[in-house]
Coordinates of C-alpha atoms in Angstrom, one line a residue:
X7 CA 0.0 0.0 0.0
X8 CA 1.4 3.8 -0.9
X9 CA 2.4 6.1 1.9
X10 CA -0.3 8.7 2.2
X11 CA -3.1 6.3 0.9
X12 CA -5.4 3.5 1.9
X13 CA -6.4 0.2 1.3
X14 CA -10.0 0.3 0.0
X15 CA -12.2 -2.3 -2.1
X16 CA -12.3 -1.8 -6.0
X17 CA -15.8 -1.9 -7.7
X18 CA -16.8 -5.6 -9.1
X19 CA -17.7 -4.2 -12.5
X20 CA -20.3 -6.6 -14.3
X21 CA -19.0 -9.5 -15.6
X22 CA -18.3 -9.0 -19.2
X23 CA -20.6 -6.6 -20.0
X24 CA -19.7 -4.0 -22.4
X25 CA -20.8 -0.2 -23.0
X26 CA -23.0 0.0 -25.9
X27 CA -20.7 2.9 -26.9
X28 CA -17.3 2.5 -25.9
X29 CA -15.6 -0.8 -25.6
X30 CA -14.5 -3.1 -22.8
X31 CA -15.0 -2.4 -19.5
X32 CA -13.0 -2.3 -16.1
X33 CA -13.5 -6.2 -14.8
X34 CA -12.2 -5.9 -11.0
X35 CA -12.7 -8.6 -8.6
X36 CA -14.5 -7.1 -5.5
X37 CA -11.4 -7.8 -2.9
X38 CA -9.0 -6.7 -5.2
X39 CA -7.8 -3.3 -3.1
X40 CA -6.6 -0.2 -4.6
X41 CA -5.1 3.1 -2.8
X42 CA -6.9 6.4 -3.3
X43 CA -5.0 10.0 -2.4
X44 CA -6.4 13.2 -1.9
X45 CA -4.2 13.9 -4.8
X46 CA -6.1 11.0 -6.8
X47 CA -9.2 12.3 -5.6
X48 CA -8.6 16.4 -6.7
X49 CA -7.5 14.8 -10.3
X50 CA -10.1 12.9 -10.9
X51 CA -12.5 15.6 -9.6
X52 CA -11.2 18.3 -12.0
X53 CA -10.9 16.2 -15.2
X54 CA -14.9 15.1 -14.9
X55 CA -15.5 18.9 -14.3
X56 CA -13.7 19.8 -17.2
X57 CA -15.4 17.1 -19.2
X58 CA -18.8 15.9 -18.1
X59 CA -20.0 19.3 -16.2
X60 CA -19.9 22.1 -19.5
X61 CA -21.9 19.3 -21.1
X62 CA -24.3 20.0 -18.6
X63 CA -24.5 22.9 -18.4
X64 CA -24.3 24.3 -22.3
X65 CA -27.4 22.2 -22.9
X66 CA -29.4 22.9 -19.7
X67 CA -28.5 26.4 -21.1
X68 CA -29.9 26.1 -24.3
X69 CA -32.9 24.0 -22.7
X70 CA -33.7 27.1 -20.6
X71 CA -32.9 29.9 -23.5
X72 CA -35.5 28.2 -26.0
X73 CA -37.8 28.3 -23.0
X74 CA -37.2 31.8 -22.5
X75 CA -38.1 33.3 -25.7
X76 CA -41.6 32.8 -25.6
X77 CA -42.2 35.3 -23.0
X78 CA -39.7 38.0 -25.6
X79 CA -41.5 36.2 -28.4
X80 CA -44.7 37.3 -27.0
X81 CA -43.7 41.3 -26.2
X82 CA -42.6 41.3 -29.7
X83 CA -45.3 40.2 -32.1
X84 CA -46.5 36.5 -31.5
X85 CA -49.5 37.1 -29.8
X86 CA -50.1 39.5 -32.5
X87 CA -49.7 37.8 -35.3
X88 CA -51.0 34.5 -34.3
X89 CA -54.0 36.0 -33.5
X90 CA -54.0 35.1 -29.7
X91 CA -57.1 35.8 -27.6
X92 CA -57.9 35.7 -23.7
X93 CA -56.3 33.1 -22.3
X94 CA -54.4 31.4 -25.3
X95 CA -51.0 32.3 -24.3
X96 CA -51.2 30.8 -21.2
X97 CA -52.4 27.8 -22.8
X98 CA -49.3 27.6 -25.2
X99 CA -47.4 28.4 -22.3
X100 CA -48.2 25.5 -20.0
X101 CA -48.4 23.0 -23.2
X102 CA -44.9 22.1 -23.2
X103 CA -45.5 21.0 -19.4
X104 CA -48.5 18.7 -20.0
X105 CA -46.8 16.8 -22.6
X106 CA -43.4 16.8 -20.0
X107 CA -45.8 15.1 -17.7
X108 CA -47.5 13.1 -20.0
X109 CA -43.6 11.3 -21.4
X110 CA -42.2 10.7 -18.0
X111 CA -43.4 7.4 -17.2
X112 CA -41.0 6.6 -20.1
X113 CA -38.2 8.9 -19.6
X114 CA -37.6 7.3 -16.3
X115 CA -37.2 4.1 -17.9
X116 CA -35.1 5.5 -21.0
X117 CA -33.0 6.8 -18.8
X118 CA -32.0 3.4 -17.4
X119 CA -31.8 1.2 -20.3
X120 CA -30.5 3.9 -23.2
X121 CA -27.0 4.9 -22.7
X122 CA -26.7 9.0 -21.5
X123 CA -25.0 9.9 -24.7
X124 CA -27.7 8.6 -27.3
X125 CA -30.5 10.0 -25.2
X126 CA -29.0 13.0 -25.1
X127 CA -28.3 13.5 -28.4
X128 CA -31.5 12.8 -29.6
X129 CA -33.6 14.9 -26.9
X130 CA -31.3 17.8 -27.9
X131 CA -32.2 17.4 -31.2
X132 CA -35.7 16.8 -31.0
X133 CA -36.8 19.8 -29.4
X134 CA -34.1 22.2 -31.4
X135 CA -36.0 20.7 -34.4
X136 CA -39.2 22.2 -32.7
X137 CA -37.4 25.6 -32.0
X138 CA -36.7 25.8 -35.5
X139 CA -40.5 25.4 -36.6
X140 CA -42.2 27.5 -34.6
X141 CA -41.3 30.5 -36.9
X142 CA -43.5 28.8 -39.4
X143 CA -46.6 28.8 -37.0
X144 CA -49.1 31.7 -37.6
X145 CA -52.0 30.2 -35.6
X146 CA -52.8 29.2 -32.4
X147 CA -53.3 25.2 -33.3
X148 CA -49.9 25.3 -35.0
X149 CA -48.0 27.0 -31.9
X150 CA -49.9 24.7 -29.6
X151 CA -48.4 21.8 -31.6
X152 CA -45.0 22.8 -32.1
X153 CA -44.5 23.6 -28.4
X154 CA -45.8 20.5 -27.4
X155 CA -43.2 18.3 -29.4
X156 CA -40.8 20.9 -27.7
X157 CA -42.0 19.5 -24.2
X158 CA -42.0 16.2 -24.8
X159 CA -37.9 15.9 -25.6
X160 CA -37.0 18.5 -23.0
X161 CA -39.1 15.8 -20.6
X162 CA -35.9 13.4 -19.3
X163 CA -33.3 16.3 -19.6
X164 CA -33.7 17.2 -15.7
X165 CA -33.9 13.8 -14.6
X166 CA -31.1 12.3 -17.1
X167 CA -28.8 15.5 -15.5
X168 CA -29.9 14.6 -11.7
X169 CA -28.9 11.1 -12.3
X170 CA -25.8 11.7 -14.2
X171 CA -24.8 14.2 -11.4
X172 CA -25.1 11.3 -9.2
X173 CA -23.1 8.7 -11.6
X174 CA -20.0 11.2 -11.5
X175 CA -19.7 13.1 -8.1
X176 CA -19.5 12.3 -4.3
X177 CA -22.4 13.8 -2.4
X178 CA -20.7 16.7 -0.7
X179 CA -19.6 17.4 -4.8
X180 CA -22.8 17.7 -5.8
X181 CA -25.0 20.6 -4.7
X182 CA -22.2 22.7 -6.4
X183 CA -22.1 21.0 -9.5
X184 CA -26.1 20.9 -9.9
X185 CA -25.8 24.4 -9.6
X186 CA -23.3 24.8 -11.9
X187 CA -25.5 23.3 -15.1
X188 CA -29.2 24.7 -13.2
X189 CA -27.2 28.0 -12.7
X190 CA -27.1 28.9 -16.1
X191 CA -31.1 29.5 -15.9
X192 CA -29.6 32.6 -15.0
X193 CA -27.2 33.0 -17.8
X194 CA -29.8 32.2 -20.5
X195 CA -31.7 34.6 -18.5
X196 CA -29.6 37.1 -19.6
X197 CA -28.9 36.2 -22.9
X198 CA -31.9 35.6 -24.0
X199 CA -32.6 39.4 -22.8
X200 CA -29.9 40.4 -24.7
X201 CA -30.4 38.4 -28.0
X202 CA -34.1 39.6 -27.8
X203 CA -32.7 43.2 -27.7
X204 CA -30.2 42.9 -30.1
X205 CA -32.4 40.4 -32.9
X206 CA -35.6 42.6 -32.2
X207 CA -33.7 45.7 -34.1
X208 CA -33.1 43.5 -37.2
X209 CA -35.3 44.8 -40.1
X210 CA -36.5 42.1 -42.0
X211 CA -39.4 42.1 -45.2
X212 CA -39.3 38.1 -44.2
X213 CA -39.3 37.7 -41.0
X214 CA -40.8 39.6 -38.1
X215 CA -38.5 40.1 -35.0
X216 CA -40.4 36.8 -32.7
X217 CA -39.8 34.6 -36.1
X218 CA -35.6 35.7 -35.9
X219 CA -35.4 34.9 -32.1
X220 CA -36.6 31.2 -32.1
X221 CA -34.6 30.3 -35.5
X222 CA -31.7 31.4 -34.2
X223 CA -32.2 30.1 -30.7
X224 CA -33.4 26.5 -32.3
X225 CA -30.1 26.6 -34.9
X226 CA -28.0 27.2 -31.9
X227 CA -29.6 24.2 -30.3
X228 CA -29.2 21.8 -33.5
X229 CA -26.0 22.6 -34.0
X230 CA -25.0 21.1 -30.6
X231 CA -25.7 17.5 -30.7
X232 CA -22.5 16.7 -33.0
X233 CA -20.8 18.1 -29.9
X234 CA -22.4 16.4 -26.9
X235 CA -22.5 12.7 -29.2
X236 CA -18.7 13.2 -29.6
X237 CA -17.7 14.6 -26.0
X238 CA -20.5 12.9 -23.4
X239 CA -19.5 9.3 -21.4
X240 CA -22.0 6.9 -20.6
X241 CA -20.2 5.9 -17.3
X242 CA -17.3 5.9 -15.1
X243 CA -16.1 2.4 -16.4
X244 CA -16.4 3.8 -20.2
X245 CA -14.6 7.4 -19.6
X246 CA -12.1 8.1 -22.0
X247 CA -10.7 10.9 -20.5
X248 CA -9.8 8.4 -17.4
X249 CA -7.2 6.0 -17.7
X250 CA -8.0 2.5 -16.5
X251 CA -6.2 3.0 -12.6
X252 CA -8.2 6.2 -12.4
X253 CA -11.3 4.4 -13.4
X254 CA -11.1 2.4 -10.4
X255 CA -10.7 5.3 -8.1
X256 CA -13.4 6.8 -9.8
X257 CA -15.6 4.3 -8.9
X258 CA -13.9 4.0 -5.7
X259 CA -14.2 7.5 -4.7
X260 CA -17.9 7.3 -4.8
X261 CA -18.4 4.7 -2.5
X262 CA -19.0 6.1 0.3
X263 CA -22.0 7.9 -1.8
X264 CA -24.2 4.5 -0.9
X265 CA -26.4 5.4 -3.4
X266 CA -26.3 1.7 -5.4
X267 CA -24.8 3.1 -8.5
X268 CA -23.2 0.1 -10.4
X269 CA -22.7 0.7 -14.1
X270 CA -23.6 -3.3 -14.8
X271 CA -26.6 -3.1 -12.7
X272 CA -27.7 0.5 -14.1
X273 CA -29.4 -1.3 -17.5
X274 CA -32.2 -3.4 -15.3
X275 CA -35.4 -1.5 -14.3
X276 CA -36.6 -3.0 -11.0
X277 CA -39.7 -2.8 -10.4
X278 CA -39.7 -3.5 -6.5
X279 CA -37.6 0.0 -6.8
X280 CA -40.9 1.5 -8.2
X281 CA -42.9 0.3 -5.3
X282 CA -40.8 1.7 -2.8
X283 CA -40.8 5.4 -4.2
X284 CA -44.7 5.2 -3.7
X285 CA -44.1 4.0 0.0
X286 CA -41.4 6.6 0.8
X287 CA -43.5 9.5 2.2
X288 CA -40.7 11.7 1.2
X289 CA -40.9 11.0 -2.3
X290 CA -44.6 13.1 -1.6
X291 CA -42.9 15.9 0.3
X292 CA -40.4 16.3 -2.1
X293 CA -43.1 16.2 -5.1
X294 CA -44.9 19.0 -3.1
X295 CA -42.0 20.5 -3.0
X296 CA -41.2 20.7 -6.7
X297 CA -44.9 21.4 -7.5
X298 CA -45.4 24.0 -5.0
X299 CA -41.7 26.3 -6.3
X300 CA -42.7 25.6 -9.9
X301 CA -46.1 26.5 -9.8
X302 CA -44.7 29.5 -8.1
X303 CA -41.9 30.2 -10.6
X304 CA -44.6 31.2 -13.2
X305 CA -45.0 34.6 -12.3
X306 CA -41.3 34.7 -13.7
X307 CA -40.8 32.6 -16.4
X308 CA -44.4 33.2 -18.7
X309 CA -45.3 36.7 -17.0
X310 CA -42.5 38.2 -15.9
X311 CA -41.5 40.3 -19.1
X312 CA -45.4 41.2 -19.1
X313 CA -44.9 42.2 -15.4
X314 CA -42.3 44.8 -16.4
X315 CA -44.4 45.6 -19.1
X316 CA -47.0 47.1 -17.0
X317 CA -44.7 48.7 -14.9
X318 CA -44.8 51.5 -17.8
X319 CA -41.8 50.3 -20.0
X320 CA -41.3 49.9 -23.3
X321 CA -40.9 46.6 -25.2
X322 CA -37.1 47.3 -25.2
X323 CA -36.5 48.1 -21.9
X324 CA -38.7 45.8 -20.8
X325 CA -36.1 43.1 -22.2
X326 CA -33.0 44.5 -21.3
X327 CA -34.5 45.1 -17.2
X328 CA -34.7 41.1 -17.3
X329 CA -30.8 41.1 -17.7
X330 CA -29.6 42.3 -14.3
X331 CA -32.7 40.2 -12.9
X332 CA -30.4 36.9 -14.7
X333 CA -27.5 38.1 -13.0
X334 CA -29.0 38.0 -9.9
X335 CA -30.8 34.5 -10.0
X336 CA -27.3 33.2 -11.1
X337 CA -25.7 34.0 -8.5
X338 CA -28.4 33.7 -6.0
X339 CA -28.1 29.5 -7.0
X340 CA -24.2 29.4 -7.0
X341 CA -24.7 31.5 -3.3
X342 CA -27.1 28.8 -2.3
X343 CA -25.1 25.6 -3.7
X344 CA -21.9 27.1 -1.6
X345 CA -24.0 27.8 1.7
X346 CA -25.5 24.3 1.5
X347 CA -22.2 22.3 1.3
X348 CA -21.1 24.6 3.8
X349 CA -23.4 23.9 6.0
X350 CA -22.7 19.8 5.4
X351 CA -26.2 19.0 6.2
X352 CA -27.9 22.5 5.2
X353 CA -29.9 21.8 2.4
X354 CA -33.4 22.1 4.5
X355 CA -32.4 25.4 6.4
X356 CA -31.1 27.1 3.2
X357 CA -34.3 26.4 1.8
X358 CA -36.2 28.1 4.9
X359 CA -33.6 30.8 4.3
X360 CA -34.4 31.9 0.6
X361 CA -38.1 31.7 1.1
X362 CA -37.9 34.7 2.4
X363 CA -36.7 37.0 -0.1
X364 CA -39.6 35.1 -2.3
X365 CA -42.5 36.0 -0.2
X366 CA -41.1 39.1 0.7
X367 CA -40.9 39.9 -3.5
X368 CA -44.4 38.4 -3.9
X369 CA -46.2 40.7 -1.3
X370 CA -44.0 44.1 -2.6
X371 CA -45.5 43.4 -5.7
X372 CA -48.9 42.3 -5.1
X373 CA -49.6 45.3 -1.9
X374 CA -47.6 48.6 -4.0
X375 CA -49.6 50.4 -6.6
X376 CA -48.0 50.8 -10.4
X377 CA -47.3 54.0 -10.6
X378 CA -44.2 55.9 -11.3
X379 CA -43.1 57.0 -7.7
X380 CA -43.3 53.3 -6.7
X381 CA -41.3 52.2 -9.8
X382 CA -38.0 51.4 -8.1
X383 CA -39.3 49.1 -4.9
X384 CA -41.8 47.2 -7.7
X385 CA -38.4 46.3 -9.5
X386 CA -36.8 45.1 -6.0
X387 CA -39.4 43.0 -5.5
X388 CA -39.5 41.6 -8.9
X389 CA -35.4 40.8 -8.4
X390 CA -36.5 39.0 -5.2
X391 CA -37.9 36.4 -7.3
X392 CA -34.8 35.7 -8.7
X393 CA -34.2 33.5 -5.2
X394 CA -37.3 31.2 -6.7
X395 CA -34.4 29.5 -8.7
X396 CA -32.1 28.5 -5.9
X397 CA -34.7 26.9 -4.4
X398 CA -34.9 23.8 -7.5
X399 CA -31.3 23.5 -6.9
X400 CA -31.3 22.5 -3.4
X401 CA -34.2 21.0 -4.2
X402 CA -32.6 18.5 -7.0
X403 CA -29.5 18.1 -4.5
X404 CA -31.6 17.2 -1.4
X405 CA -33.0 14.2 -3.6
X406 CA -29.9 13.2 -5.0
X407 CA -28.3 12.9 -1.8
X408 CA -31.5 11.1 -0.2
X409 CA -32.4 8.6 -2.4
X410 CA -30.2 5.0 -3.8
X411 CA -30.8 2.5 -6.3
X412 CA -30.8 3.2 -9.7
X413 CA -34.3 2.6 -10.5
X414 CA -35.6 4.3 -7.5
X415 CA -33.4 7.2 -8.3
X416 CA -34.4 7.5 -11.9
X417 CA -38.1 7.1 -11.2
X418 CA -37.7 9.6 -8.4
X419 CA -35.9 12.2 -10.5
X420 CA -39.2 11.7 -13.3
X421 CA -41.5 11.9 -10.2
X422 CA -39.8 15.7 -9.2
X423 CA -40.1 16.9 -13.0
X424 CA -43.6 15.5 -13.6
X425 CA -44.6 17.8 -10.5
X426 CA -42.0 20.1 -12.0
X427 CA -44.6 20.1 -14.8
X428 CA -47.4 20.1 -13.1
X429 CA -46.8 23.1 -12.1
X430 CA -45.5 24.6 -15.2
X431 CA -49.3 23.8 -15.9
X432 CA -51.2 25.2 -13.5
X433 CA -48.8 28.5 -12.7
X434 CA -49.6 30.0 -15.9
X435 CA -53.5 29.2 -15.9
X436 CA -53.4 31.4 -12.4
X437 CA -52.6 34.8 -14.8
X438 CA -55.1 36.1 -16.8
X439 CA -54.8 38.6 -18.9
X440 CA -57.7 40.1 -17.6
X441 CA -56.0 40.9 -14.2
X442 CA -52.9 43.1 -16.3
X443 CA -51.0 44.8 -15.6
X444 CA -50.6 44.3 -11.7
X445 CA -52.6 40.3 -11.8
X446 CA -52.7 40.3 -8.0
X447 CA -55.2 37.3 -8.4
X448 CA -52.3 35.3 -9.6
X449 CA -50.2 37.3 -7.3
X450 CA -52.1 36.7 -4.3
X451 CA -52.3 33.0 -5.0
X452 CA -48.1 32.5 -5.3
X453 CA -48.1 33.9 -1.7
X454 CA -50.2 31.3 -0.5
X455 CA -48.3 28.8 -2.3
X456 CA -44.8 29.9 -1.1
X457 CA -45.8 29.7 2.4
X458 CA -47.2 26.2 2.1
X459 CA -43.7 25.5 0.8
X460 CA -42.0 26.4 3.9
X461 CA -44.6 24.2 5.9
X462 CA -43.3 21.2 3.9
X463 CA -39.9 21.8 3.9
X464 CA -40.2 21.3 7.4
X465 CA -42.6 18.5 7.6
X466 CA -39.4 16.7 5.4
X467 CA -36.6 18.0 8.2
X468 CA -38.8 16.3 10.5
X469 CA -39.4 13.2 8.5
X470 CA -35.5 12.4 7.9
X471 CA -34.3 12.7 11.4
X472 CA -36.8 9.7 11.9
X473 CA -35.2 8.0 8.9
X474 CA -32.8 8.5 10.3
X475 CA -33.3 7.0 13.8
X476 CA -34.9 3.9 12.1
X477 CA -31.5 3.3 9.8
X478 CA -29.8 3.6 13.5
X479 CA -32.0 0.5 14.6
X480 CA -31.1 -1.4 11.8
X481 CA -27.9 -1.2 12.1
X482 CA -27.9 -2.2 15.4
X483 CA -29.6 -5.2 14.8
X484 CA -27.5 -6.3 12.3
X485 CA -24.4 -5.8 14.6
X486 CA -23.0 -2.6 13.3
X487 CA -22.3 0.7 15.0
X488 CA -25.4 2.9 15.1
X489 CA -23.5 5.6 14.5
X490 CA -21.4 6.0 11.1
X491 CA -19.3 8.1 9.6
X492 CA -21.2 9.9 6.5
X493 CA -17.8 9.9 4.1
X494 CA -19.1 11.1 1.3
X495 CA -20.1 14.8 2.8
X496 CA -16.6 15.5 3.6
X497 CA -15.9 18.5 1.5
X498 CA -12.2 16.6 0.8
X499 CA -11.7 12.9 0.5
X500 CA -10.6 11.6 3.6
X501 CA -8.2 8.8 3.6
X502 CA -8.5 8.2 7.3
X503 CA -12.6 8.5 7.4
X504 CA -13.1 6.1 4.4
X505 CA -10.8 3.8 6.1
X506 CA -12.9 3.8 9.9
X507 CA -16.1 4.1 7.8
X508 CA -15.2 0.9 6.1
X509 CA -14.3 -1.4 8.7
X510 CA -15.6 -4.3 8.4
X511 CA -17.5 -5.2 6.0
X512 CA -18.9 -1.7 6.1
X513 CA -18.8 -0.2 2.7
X514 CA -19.2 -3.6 0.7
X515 CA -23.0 -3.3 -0.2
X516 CA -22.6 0.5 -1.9
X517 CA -22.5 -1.0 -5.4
X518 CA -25.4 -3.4 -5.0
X519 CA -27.7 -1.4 -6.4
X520 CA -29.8 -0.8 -3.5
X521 CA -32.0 1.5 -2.0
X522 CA -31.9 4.0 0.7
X523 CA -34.3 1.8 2.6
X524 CA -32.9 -1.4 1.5
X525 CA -29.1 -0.4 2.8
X526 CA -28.8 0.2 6.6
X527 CA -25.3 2.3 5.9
X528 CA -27.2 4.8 3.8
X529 CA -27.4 8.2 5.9
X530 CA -30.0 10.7 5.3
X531 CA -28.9 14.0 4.9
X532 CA -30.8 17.2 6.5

């Protein structure tokens, strides 16, 4: 054994099974040991950030940019020209979620038996294909239509990132880099402000300004998938920018994760996995969760260029006001990611935290009159929303870090974007253009939502100290301490930990695929 290191078990990897994609596989023999460093650990870390991560995040930014332009679509000409009446926007609005909900019974099980890079590549391509259509849409049928194919291949992106993010990083790794791609909601925030502006002051006897902005968003999308098909890994076993010794630390490094990741196992859908997210009573706090924040989130995402709007703005200031509001939500999630990992075991309390700023936004703008002398607080509540978006991220990361086996991990990740959805839905329905320009209906009704947020989050604290307790019973029943070492939130790779957390035979069921429940080592994190 190296000096510095220690003696850990190497990851069984199945048999002679073979990636789909790229060749043979690492074949270990479970007591075969191998030493992992710090050193190992930081190098490993920062070659899957510079590989797998901006894959992540370039096409959740993209995914969120061709969301964006419908709201600049509609300030500049859609509604107009397709002839929209009452409340047709909001219908094409919350389309794209009903058929997200409607495809993620299968996305959870595509996600398990296609390999990452496939899927990818043809979700990205699917729905920039559908960018690039809508121009050609002049009625409210056709745009009804071509945003619903739109929906239905952006379905599995959230839940193919979650579990990727789980495939490649430690727990304590992973708030941070589910930021890092869901951060850049920000980003297209502000680009998609900025191309707006820019686009909208084209002059063309062809096109109108809303028919430039998606073509150019959907190219940009199209042109992508060459990219992700030639840069994107399946797995840690099939990583080519890993040689075959740092493909077992790879794998080893996660083990202390316990989530039941095991890249031979990953291809069978289980469905006794399926039965036990339906008997987790946190899978429903979590789903209220996600419901409740996206619901919420409407006010931004469809309405909240209309919200300027009818502060008294023009169409192009309108846009470029929505820039500094991307700036803020982007660094409101990185802030969140950083105080979460901080915290170890924060994710619940920084959720408590940044509700605040969200109801206090909410209430600014639903209680202030629009007028001109009450311009400036209007806009600081409006910016207050921009704390709505670090509350997915922790969100996301909560789950991740809470939930094992690769069914019940894929099914669970569906289950928080079908609410995800859901809400998409329903948020939009709440705004009627009736109600503009202050729609304190809709308004009124995000308050209430918001604060039923904060009840759940800490129904869920609640709920996981008693997990909890209970995985401290088993345990002890089984003959194992009651208290363990949780390795994988150590914000460095701790040679010594790993070693005292794996004594034993403690350590040697993380790769068997099973679930939080089913594993008496698994931890719960608050």
């Amino acid at each position: 054994m190296a000096d510095g290191g220690v003696g850990v078990l190497a990851h069984k990897a199945s048999g002679d099974l073979e990636d789909i994609e790229d060749g043979p596989q690492v074949t270990e023999t479970e007591n075969q040991r191998v030493t992992l460093t710090e050193e190992d650990n930081r190098r490993i870390l920062r070659k899957t950030d510079l590989t797998i991560l901006p894959i992540l995040a370039w096409v959740y930014f993209l995914q969120i940019l061709d969301k964006t332009v419908l709201g600049y679509g509609a300030i500049f000409g859609l509604r107009e020209d397709a002839h929209l009446q009452g409340n047709q926007y909001s219908l094409i609005g919350s389309i794209a979620p009903i058929a997200q909900l409607a495809w993620q019974p299968f996305s959870s099980i595509l996600i398990i038996k296609v390999p990452h890079r496939i899927l990818m590549s043809v979700l990205v391509l699917g729905w920039g294909i559908a960018q690039c259509l809508t121009p050609l849409c002049k009625t409210f049928s056709a745009l009804l239509a071509v945003r619903f194919f739109l929906g239905l291949f952006e379905a599995g992106c959230l839940p193919l990132f979650s579990v990727i993010t789980a495939h490649w990083y430690r727990r304590s790794e992973q708030p941070v880099r589910v930021a890092g791609w869901y951060g850049t909601n920000g980003l297209a925030t502000i680009f998609a402000a900025a191309l707006s502006f820019g686009l909208a002051k084209i002059h063309s006897h062809v096109l109108a300004s809303w028919q430039i902005i998606f073509l150019f968003t959907g190219l940009m999308t199209v042109v992508t998938v060459p990219f992700i098909y030639w840069k994107l890994d399946n797995n840690v076993h099939s990583a080519r920018f890993l040689t075959a010794e740092e493909k077992l630390k790879a794998i080893e490094r996660l083990r202390a994760n316990n989530n039941g990741t095991s890249d031979g196992e990953a291809h069978k859908f289980k469905w006794a996995q399926v039965g036990e997210v339906f008997l987790d009573i946190k899978t429903y706090l979590f789903i209220a969760m996600s419901l409740a924040n996206n619901l919420g989130a409407q006010v931004v995402n469809t309405f909240g260029p209309l919200i300027l709007s009818g502060l008294g703005f023009d169409n192009h200031k309108t846009t470029l006001l929505n820039i500094p509001f991307g700036a803020v939500q982007y660094v409101v999630i990185l802030g969140v990611a950083w105080t979460s990992v901080k915290l170890r075991s924060g994710k619940g309390f920084a959720l408590l935290i940044i509700l605040l700023p969200i109801l206090a936004g909410i209430s600014m703008l639903y209680v202030l009159p629009r007028d001109k002398s009450h311009t400036a607080p209007l806009l600081v509540g409006y910016y207050f929303l921009a704390f709505i978006f670090g509350c997915n991220t922790l969100v996301v990361s909560w789950i991740l870090a809470n939930t094992a086996g690769s069914t019940k991990s894929s099914i669970m990740m569906s289950l928080f974007n079908a609410a995800s959805s859901a809400g998409n839905i329903i948020g939009p329905l709440l705004f009627d253009t009736v109600d503009a320009p202050a729609y304190t209906p809709g308004l009124k009704a995000t308050l209430g939502v918001y604060s039923m947020m904060a009840a759940v989050v800490l129904l869920q604290l609640g709920n996981l100290v008693l997990l909890n307790k209970m995985q401290e019973k088993k345990r002890v029943a089984s003959g194992k301490p009651a208290k363990l070492h949780d390795a994988s939130m150590d914000k460095k790779f701790n040679a010594a930990g790993a070693a005292q957390a794996q004594e034993g035979d403690i350590g040697s069921r993380a790769f068997l695929d099973l679930t939080d429940r089913q594993n008496d080592e698994f931890i719960y994190v608050y």
